mmCIF file of C-alpha atoms in Angstrom:
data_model
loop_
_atom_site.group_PDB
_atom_site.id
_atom_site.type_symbol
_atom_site.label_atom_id
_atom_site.label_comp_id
_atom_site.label_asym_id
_atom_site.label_seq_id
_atom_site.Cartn_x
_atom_site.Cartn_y
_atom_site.Cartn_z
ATOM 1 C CA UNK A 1 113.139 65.147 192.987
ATOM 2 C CA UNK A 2 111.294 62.511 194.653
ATOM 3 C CA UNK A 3 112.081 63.994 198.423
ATOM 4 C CA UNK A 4 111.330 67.408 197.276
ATOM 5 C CA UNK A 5 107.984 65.745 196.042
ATOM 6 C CA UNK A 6 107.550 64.252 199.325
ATOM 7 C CA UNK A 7 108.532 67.599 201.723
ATOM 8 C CA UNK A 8 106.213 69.648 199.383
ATOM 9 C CA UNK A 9 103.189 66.656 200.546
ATOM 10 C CA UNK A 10 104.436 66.841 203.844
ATOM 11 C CA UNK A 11 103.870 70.657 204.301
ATOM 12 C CA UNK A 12 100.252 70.319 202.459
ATOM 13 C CA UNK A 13 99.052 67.800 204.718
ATOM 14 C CA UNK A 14 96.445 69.655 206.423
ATOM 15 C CA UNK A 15 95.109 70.509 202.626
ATOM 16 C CA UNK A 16 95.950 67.242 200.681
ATOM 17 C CA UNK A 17 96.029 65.016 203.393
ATOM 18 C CA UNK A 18 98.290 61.947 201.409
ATOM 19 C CA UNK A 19 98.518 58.604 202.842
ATOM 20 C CA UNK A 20 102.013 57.025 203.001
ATOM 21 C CA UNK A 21 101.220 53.902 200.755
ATOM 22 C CA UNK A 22 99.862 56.378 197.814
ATOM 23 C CA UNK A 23 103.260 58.385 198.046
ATOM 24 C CA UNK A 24 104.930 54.945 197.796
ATOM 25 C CA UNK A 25 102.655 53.324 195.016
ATOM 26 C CA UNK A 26 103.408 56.835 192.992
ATOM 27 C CA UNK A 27 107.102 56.706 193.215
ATOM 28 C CA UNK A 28 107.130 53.154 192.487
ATOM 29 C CA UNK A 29 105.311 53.812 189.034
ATOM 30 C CA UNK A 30 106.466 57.333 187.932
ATOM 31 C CA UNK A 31 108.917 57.214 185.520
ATOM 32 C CA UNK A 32 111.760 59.946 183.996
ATOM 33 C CA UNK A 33 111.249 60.443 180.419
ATOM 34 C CA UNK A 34 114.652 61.032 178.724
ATOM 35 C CA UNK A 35 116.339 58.730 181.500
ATOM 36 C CA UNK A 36 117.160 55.292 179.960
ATOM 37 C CA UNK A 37 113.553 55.280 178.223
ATOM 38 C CA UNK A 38 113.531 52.639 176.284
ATOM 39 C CA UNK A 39 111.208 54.074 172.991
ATOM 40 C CA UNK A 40 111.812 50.931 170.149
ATOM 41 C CA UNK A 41 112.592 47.588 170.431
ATOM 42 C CA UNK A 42 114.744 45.547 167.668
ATOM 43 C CA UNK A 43 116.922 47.021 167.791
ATOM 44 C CA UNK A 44 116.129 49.107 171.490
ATOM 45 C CA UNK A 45 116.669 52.591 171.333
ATOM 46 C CA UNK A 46 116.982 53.808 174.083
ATOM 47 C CA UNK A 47 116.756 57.979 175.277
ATOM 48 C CA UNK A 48 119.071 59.239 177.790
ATOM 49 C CA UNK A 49 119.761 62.839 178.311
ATOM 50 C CA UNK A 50 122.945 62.349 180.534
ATOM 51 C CA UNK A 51 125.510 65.364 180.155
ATOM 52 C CA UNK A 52 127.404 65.097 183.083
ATOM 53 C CA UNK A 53 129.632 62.593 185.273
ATOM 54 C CA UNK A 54 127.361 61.564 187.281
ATOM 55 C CA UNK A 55 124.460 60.924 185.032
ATOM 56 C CA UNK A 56 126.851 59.114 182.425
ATOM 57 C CA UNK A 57 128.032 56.899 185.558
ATOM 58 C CA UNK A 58 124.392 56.173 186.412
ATOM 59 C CA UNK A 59 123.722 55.692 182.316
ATOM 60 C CA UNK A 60 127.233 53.455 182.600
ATOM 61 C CA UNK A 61 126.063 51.451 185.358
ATOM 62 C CA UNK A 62 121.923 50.782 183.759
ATOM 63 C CA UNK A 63 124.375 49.337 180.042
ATOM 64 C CA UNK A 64 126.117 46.706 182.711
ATOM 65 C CA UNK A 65 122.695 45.859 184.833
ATOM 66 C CA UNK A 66 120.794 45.327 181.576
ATOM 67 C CA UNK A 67 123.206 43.719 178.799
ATOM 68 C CA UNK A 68 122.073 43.060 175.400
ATOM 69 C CA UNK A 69 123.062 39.845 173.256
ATOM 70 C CA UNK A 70 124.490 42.184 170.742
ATOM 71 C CA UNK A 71 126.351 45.263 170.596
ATOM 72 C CA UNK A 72 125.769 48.827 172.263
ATOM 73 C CA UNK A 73 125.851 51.711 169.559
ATOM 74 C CA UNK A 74 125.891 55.368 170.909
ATOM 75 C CA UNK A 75 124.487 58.250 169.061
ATOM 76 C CA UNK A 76 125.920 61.819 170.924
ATOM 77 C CA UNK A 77 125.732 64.777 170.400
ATOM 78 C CA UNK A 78 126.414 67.846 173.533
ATOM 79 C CA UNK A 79 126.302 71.085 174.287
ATOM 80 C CA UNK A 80 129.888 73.348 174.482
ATOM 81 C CA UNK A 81 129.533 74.009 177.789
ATOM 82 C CA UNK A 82 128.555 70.315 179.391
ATOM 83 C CA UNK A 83 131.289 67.541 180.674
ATOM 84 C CA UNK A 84 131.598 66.203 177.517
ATOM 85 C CA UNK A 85 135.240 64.506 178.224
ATOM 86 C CA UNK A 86 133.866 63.102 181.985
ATOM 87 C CA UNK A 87 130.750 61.575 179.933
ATOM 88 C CA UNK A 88 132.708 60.094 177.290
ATOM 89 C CA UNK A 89 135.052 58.559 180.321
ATOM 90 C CA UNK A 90 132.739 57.450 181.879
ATOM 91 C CA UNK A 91 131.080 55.395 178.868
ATOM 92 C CA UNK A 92 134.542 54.224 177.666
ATOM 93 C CA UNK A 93 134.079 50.261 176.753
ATOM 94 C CA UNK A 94 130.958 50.171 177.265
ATOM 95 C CA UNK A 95 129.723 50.823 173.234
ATOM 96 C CA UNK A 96 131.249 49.220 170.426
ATOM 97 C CA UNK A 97 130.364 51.977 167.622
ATOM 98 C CA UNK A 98 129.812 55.987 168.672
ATOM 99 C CA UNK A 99 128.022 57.867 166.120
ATOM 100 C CA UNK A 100 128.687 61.406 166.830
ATOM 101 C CA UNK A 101 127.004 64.636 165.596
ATOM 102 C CA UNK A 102 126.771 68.135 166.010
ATOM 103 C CA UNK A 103 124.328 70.337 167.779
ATOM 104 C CA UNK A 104 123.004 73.695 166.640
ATOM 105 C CA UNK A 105 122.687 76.744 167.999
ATOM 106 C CA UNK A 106 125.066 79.272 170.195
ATOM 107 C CA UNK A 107 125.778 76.340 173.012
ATOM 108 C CA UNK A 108 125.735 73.737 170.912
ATOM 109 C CA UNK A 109 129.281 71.852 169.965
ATOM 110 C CA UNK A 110 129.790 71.393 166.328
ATOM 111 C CA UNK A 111 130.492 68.153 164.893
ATOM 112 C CA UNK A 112 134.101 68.167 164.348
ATOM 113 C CA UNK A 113 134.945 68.997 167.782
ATOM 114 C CA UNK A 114 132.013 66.361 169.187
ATOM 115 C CA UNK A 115 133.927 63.467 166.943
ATOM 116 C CA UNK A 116 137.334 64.792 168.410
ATOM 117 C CA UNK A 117 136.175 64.245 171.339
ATOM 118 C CA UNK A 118 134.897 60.815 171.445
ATOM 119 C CA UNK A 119 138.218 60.188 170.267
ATOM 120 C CA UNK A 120 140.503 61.372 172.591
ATOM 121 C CA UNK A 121 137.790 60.077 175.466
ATOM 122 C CA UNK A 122 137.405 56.721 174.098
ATOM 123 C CA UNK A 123 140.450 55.735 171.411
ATOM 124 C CA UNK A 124 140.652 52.927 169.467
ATOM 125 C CA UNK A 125 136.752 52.284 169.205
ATOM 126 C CA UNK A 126 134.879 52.656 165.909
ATOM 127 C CA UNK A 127 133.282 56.271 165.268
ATOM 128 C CA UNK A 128 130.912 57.388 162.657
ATOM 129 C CA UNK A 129 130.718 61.388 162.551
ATOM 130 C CA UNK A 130 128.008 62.877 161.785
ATOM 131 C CA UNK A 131 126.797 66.737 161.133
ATOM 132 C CA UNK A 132 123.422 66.209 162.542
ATOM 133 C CA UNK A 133 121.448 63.825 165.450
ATOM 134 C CA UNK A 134 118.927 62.811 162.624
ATOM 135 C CA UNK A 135 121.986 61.647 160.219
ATOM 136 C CA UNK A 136 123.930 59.674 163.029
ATOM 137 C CA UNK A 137 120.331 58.234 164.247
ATOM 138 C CA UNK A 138 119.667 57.181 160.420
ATOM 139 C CA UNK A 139 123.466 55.431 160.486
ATOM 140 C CA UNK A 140 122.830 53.726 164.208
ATOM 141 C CA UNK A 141 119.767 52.109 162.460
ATOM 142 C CA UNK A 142 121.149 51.265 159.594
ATOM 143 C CA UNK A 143 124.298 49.350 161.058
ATOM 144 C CA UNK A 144 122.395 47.808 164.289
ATOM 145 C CA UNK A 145 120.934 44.467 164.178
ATOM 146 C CA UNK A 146 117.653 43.079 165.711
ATOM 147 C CA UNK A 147 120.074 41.946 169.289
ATOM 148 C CA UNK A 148 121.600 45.680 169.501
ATOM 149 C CA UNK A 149 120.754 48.286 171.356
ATOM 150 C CA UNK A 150 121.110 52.289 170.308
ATOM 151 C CA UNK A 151 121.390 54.863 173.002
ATOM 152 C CA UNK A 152 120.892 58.346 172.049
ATOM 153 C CA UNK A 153 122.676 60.631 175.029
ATOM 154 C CA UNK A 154 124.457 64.048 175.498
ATOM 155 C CA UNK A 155 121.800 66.417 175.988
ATOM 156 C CA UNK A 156 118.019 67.447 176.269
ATOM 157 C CA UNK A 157 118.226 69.071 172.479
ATOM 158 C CA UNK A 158 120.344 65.621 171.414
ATOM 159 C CA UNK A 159 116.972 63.791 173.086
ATOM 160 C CA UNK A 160 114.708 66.037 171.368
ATOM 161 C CA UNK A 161 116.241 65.799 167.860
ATOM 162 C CA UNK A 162 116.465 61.888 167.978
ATOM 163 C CA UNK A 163 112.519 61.881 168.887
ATOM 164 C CA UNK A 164 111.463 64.017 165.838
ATOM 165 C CA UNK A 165 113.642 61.478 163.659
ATOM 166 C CA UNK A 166 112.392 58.228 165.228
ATOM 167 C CA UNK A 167 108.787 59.744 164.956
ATOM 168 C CA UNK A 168 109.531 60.385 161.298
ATOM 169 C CA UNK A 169 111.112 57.161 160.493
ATOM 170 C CA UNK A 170 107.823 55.491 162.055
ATOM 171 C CA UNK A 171 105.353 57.122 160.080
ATOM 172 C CA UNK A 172 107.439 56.521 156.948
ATOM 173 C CA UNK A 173 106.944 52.955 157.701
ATOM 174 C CA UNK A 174 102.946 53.236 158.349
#
């Protein structure tokens, strides 16, 4: 994204003439929403809308250059037609508890068959199915402690769904 950014610059100089250290001060600050965003603290939730082998090898690479004092809890949830058994590889001992739910619609993978999966992709690990994001968000909460960290992955509707809870739970609290 960033070098199509750039090319795009490049070919509009003559109109939006850009100087090189403004290109470089933008990259340097813009940030990916939905990519390891970090939206609570205590425990950190973070966002990540990895659903494929290379994002959850990216995803599996930011849990070991960041570690938390206390334990990594997953909330997923994927679409039917997505990696789902190369992201749940690639994630494999890196969380303690998965908390798996279901996503609607006609792409989305029901519960039972999300839960089977983290299974066979990471056995022997605790899981907590779910039918829905909001329910397996509610459970992550509920079990984490202040040192944990929750990361909610699989998908952009997984993302979405985990927002509208966490927005929720906040104004509950206010």
């Amino acid at each position: 994204n960033a070098a199509a950014a750039i090319i795009a610059l490049d070919c509009l100089q003559t109109d939006l003439p850009v100087v090189p250290a403004s290109i470089r001060q933008g990259l340097l600050q813009s940030r990916l929403s939905g990519r390891f965003e970090r939206v609570r603290g205590q425990p950190s939730v973070y966002l990540d809308v990895a659903h494929n082998a290379q994002a959850a090898q990216a995803l599996a690479q930011l849990l070991d250059d960041e570690p938390c004092s206390g334990r990594t809890l997953a909330v997923v949830a994927m679409l039917s037609d997505k990696a789902i058994a190369d992201v749940i590889g690639a994630l494999a001992g890196k969380i303690d508890i998965w908390f798996s739910a279901g996503l609607g619609g006609p792409r989305g993978l029901a519960a039972d068959l999300m839960s089977a999966a983290v299974k066979a992709g990471d056995s022997g690990v605790k899981l907590c199915a779910h039918q829905t994001v909001a329910a397996a968000c509610e459970d992550a909460m509920t079990q984490a402690t202040v040192a944990d960290r929750i990361i909610v992955l699989g998908s952009f509707h997984t993302v979405a769904e985990a927002g509208v809870y966490l927005q929720a739970q906040a104004l509950m609290k206010h």
